[in-house]
mmCIF file of C-alpha atoms and ligand atoms in Angstrom:
data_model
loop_
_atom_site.group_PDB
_atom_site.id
_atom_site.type_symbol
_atom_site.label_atom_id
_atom_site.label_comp_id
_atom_site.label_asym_id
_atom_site.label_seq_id
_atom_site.Cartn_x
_atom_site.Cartn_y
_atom_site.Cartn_z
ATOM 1 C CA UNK A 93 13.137 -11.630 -37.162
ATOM 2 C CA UNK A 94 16.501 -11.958 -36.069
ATOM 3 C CA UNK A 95 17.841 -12.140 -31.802
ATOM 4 C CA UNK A 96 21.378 -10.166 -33.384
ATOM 5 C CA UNK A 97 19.063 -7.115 -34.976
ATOM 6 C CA UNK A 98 17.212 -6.944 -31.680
ATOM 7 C CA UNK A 99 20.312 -6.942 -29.443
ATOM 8 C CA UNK A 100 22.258 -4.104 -31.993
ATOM 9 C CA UNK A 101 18.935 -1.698 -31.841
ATOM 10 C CA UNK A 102 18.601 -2.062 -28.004
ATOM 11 C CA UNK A 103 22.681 -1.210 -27.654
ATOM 12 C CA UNK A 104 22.294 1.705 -30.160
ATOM 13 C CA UNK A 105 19.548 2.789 -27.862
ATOM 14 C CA UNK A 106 21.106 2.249 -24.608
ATOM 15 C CA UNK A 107 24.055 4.439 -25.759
ATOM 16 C CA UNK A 108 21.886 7.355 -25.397
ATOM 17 C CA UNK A 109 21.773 6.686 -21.080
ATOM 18 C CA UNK A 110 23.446 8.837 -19.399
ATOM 19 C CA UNK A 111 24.967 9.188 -16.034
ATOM 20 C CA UNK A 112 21.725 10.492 -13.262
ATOM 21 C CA UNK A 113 19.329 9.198 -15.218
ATOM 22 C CA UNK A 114 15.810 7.713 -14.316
ATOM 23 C CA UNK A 115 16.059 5.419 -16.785
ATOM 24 C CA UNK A 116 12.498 3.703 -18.016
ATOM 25 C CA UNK A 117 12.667 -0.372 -19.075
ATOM 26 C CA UNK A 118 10.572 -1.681 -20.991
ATOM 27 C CA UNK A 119 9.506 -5.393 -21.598
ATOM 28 C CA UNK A 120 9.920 -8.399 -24.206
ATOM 29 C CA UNK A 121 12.842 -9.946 -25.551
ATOM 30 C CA UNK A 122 14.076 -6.356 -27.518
ATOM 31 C CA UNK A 123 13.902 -4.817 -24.299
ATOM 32 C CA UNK A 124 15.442 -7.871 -22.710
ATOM 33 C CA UNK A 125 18.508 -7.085 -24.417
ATOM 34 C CA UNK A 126 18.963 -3.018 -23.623
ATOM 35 C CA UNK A 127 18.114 -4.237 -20.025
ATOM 36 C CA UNK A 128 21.614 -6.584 -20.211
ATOM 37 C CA UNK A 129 23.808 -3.712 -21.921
ATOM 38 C CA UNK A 130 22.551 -1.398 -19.298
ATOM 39 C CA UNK A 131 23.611 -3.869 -16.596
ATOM 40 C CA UNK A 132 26.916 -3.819 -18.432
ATOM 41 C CA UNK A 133 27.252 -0.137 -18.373
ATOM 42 C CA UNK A 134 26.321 -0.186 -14.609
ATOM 43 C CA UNK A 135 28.695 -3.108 -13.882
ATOM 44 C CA UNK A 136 31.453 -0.501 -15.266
ATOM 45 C CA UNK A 137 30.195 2.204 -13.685
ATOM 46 C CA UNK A 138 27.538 3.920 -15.113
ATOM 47 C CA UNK A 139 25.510 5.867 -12.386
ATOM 48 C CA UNK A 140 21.904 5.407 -13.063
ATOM 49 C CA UNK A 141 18.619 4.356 -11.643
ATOM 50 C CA UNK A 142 15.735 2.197 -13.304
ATOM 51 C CA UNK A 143 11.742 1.864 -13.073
ATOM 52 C CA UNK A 144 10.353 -1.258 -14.700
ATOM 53 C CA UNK A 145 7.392 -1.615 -16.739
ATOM 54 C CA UNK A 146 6.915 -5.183 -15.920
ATOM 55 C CA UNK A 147 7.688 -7.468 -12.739
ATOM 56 C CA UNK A 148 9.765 -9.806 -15.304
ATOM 57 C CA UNK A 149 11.850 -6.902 -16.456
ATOM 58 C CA UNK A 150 12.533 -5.504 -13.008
ATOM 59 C CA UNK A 151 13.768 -9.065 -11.903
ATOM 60 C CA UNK A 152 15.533 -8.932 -14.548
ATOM 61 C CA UNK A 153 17.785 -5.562 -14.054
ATOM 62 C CA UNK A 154 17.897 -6.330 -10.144
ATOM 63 C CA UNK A 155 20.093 -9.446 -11.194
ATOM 64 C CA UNK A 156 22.133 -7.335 -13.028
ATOM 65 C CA UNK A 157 22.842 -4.496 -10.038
ATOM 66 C CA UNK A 158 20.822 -1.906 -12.089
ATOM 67 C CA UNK A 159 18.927 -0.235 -9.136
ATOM 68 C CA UNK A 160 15.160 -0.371 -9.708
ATOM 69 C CA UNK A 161 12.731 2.232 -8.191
ATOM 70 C CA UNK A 162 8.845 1.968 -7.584
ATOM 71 C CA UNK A 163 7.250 3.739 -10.698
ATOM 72 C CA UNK A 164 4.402 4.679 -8.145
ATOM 73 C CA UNK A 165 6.762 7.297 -6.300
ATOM 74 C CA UNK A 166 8.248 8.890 -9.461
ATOM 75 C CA UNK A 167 6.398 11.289 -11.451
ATOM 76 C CA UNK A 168 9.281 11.489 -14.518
ATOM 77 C CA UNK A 169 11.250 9.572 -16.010
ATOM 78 C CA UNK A 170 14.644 10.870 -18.298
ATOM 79 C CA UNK A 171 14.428 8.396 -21.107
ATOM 80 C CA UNK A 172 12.501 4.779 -21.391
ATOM 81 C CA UNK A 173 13.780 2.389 -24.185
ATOM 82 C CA UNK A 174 11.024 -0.356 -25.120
ATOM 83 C CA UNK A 175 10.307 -2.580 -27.858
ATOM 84 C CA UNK A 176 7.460 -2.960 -29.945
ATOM 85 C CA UNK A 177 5.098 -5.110 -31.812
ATOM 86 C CA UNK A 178 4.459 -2.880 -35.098
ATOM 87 C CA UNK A 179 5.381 0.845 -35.652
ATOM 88 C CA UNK A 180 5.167 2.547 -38.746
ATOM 89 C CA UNK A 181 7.496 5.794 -40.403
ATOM 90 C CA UNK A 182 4.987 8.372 -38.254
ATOM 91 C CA UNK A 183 5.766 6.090 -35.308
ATOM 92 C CA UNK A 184 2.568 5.164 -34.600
ATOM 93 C CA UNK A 185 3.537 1.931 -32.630
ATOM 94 C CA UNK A 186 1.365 -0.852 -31.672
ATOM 95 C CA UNK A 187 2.373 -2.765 -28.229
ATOM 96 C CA UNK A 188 1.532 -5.170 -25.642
ATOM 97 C CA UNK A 189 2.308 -8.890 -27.315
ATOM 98 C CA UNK A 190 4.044 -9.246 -23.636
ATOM 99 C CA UNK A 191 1.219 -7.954 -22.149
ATOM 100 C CA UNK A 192 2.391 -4.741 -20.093
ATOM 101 C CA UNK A 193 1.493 -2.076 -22.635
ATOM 102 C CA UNK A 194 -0.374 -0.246 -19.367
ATOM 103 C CA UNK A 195 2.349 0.154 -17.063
ATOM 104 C CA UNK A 196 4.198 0.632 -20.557
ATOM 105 C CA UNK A 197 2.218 3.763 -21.591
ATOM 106 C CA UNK A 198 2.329 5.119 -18.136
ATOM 107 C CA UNK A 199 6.041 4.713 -17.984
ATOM 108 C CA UNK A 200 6.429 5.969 -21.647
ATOM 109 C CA UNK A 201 3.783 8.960 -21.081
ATOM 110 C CA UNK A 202 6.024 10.076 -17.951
ATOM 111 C CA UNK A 203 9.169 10.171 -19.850
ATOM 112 C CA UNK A 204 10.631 13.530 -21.532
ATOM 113 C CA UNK A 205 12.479 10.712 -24.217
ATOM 114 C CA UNK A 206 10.774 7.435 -25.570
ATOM 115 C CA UNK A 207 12.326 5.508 -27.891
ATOM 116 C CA UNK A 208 11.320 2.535 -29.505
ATOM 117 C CA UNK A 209 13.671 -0.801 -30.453
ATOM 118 C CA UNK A 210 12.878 -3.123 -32.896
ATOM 119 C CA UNK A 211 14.305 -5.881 -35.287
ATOM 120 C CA UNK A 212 13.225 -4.904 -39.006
ATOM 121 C CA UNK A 213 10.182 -7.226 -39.107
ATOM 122 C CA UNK A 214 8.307 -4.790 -36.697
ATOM 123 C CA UNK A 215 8.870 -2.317 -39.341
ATOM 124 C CA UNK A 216 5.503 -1.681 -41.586
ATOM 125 C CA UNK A 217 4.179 0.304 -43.792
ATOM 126 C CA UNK A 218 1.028 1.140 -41.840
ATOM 127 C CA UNK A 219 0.312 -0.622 -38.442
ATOM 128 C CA UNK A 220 -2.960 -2.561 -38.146
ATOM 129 C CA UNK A 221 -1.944 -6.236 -39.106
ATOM 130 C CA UNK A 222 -0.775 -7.332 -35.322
ATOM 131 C CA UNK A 223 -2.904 -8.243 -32.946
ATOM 132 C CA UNK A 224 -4.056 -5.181 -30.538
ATOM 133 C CA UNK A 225 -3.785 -6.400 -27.063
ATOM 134 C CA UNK A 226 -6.901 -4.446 -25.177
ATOM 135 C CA UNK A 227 -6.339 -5.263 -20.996
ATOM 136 C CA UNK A 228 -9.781 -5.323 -19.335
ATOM 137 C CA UNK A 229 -11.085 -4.976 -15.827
ATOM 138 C CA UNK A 230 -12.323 -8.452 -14.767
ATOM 139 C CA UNK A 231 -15.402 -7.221 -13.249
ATOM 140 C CA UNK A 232 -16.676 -6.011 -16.555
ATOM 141 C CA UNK A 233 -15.755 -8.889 -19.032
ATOM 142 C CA UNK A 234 -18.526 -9.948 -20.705
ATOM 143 C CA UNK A 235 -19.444 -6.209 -21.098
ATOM 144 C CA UNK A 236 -16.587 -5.442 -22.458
ATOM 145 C CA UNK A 237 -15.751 -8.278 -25.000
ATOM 146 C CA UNK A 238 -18.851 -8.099 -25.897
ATOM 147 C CA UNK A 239 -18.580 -4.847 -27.131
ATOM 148 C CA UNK A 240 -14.782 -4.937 -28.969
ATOM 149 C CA UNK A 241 -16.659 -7.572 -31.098
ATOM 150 C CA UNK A 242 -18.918 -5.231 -32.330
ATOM 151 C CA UNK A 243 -15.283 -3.204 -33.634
ATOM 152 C CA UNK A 244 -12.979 -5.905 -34.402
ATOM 153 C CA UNK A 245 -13.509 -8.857 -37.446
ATOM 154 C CA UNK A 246 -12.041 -10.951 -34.109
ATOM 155 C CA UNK A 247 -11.639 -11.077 -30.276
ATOM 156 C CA UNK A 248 -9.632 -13.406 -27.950
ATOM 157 C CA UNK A 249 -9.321 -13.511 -24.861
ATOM 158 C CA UNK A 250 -5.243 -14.676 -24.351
ATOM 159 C CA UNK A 251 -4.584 -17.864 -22.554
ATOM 160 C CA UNK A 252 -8.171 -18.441 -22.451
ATOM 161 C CA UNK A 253 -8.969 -15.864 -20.514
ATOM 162 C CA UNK A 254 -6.352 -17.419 -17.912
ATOM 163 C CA UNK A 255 -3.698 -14.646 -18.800
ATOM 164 C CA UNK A 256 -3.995 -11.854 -16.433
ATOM 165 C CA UNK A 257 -1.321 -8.998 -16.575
ATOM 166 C CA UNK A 258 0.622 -7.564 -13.989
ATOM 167 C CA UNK A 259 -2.109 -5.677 -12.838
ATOM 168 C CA UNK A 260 -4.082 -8.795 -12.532
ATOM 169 C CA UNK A 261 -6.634 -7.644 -15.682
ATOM 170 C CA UNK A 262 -7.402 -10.117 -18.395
ATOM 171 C CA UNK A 263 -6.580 -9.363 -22.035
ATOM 172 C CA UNK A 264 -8.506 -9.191 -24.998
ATOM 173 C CA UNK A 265 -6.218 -9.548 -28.459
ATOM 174 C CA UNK A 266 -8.178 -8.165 -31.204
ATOM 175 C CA UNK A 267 -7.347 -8.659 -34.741
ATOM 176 C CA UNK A 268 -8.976 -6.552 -37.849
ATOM 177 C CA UNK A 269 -9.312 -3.063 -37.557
ATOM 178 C CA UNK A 270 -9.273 -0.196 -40.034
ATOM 179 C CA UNK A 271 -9.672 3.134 -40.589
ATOM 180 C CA UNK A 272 -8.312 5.907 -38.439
ATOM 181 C CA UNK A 273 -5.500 4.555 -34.938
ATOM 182 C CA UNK A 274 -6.494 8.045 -33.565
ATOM 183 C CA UNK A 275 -9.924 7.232 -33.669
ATOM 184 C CA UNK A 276 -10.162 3.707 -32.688
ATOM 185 C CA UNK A 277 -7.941 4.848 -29.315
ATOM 186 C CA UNK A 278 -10.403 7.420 -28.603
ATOM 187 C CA UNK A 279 -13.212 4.757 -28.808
ATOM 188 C CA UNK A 280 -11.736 2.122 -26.645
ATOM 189 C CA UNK A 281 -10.598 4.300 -24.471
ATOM 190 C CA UNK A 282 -14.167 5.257 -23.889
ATOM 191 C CA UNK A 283 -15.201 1.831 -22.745
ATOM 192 C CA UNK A 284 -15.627 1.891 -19.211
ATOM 193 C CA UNK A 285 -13.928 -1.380 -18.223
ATOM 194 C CA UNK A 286 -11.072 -0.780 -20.876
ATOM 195 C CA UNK A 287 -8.325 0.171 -18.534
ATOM 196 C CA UNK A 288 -5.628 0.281 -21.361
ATOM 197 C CA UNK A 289 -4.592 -0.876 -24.914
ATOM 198 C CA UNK A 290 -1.561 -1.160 -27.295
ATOM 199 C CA UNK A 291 -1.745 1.516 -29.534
ATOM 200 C CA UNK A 292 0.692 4.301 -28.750
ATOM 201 C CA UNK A 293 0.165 7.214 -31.517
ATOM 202 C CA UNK A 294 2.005 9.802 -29.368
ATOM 203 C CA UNK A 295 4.233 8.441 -26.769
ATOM 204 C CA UNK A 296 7.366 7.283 -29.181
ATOM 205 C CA UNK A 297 9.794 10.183 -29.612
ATOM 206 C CA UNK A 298 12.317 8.115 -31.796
ATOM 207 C CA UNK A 299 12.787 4.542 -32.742
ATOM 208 C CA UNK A 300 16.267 2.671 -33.517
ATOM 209 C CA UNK A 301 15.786 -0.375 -36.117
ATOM 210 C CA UNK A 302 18.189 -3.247 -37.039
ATOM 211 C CA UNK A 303 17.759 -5.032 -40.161
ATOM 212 C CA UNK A 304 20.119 -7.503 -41.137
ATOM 213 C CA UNK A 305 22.714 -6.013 -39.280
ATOM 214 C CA UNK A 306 22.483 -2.284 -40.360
ATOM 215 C CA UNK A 307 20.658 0.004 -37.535
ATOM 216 C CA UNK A 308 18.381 2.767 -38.796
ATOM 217 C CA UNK A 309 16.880 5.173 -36.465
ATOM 218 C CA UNK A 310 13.778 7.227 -37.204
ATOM 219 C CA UNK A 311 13.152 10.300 -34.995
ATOM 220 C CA UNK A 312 9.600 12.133 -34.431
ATOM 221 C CA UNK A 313 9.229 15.105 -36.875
ATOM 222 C CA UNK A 314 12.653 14.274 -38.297
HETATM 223 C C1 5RP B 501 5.282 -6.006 -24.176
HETATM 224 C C2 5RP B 501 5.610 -5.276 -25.411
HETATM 225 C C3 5RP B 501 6.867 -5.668 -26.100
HETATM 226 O O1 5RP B 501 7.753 -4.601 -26.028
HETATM 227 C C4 5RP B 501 6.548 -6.018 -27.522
HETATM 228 O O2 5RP B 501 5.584 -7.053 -27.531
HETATM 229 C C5 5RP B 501 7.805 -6.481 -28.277
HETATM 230 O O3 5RP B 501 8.268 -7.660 -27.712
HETATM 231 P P1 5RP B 501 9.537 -8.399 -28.318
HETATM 232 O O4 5RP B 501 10.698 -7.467 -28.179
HETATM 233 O O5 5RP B 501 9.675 -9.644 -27.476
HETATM 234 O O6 5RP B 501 9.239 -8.724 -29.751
HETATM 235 O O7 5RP B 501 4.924 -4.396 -25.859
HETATM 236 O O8 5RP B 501 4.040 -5.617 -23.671
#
């Protein structure tokens, strides 16, 4: 893992914004990164506006002039560049070490572009080894933990259970899955109580990754 191969896939990425656009931000330390070259771009006069997926990250880009807007009032978003925890070659990504993989998918759902940024370690050959962050409604904890360890070899609840998100909902990290991403999604997305999780089989549209200096960039059905 390496901070330059993170910074040159975020500024590969941010060279696709464009003048007008609502521009999506994601959160972590890759997204850290396009968040600063996009406050350069603004600072020299790039026209754009911003929704955050993350208080951190919207603190962030207001410190930098980037003007951030309340995702709650805007139904679509132009492009949203965001990093990522694993992701494979069918850019089936897993997300959420930060934490903010709801307001993350919501962001990423709403956007006509999504494109993932990563240093080279986040590339694999099938995603699965990383933990899968699963953000659960206080009310039904036990409930729910309860059940992801009846799918999972193990389940932790980060910080303790003193973690909440953004959203104020706990998380569960959950380690050892297999078989089908599709069908595990389905399944905790049927858990009443589940009110999000970290795998995103559909959302990425293209991802730019820097390894040792070189950045490759896959794109969805390319
Ligand atoms: C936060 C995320 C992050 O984008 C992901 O964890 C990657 O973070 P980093 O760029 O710090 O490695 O999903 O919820």
């Amino acid at each position: 893992m390496s901070d330059t191969d993170k910074r040159m896939a975020a500024e590969a990425a941010v060279a696709e914004v464009r003048d007008g656009m609502l521009v999506g931000l994601g959160t972590g330390s890759t997204a850290a990164h396009a968040i600063a070259a996009i406050g350069r771009r603004v600072a020299d006069g790039l026209r754009i506006r911003a929704v955050a997926t993350s208080v951190a990250s919207a603190d962030q880009a207001r410190g930098l002039g980037i003007e951030v807007l309340d995702f709650a009032e805007m139904p679509h978003v132009d492009l949203t560049i965001d990093g990522a925890d694993e992701i494979d070659g069918a850019l089936l990504t897993v997300k959420g070490a930060g934490g903010a993989m709801l307001r993350e998918k919501a962001v990423a759902t709403a956007s006509t572009r999504m494109v993932v940024i990563a240093d080279g370690g986040k590339r694999v050959a099938r995603i699965g080894a990383a933990k899968l962050p699963v953000e659960v409604l206080p009310f039904a904890r036990a409930f729910v933990f309860a059940t992801l360890r009846t799918m999972f070899d193990a389940v932790e609840a980060r910080g303790g259970g003193a973690y909440l998100t953004d959203n104020g909902n706990l998380v569960a990290d959950c380690l050892g899955w297999r078989g089908d991403a599709h069908a595990l999604a389905a399944a905790l997305q049927a858990i009443p109580g589940v009110v999000g999780h970290g795998l995103f089989l559909t959302e990425v549209d293209a991802a730019y990754i820097a390894t040792d200096g070189i950045v490759a960039t896959l794109e969805r059905g390319g």
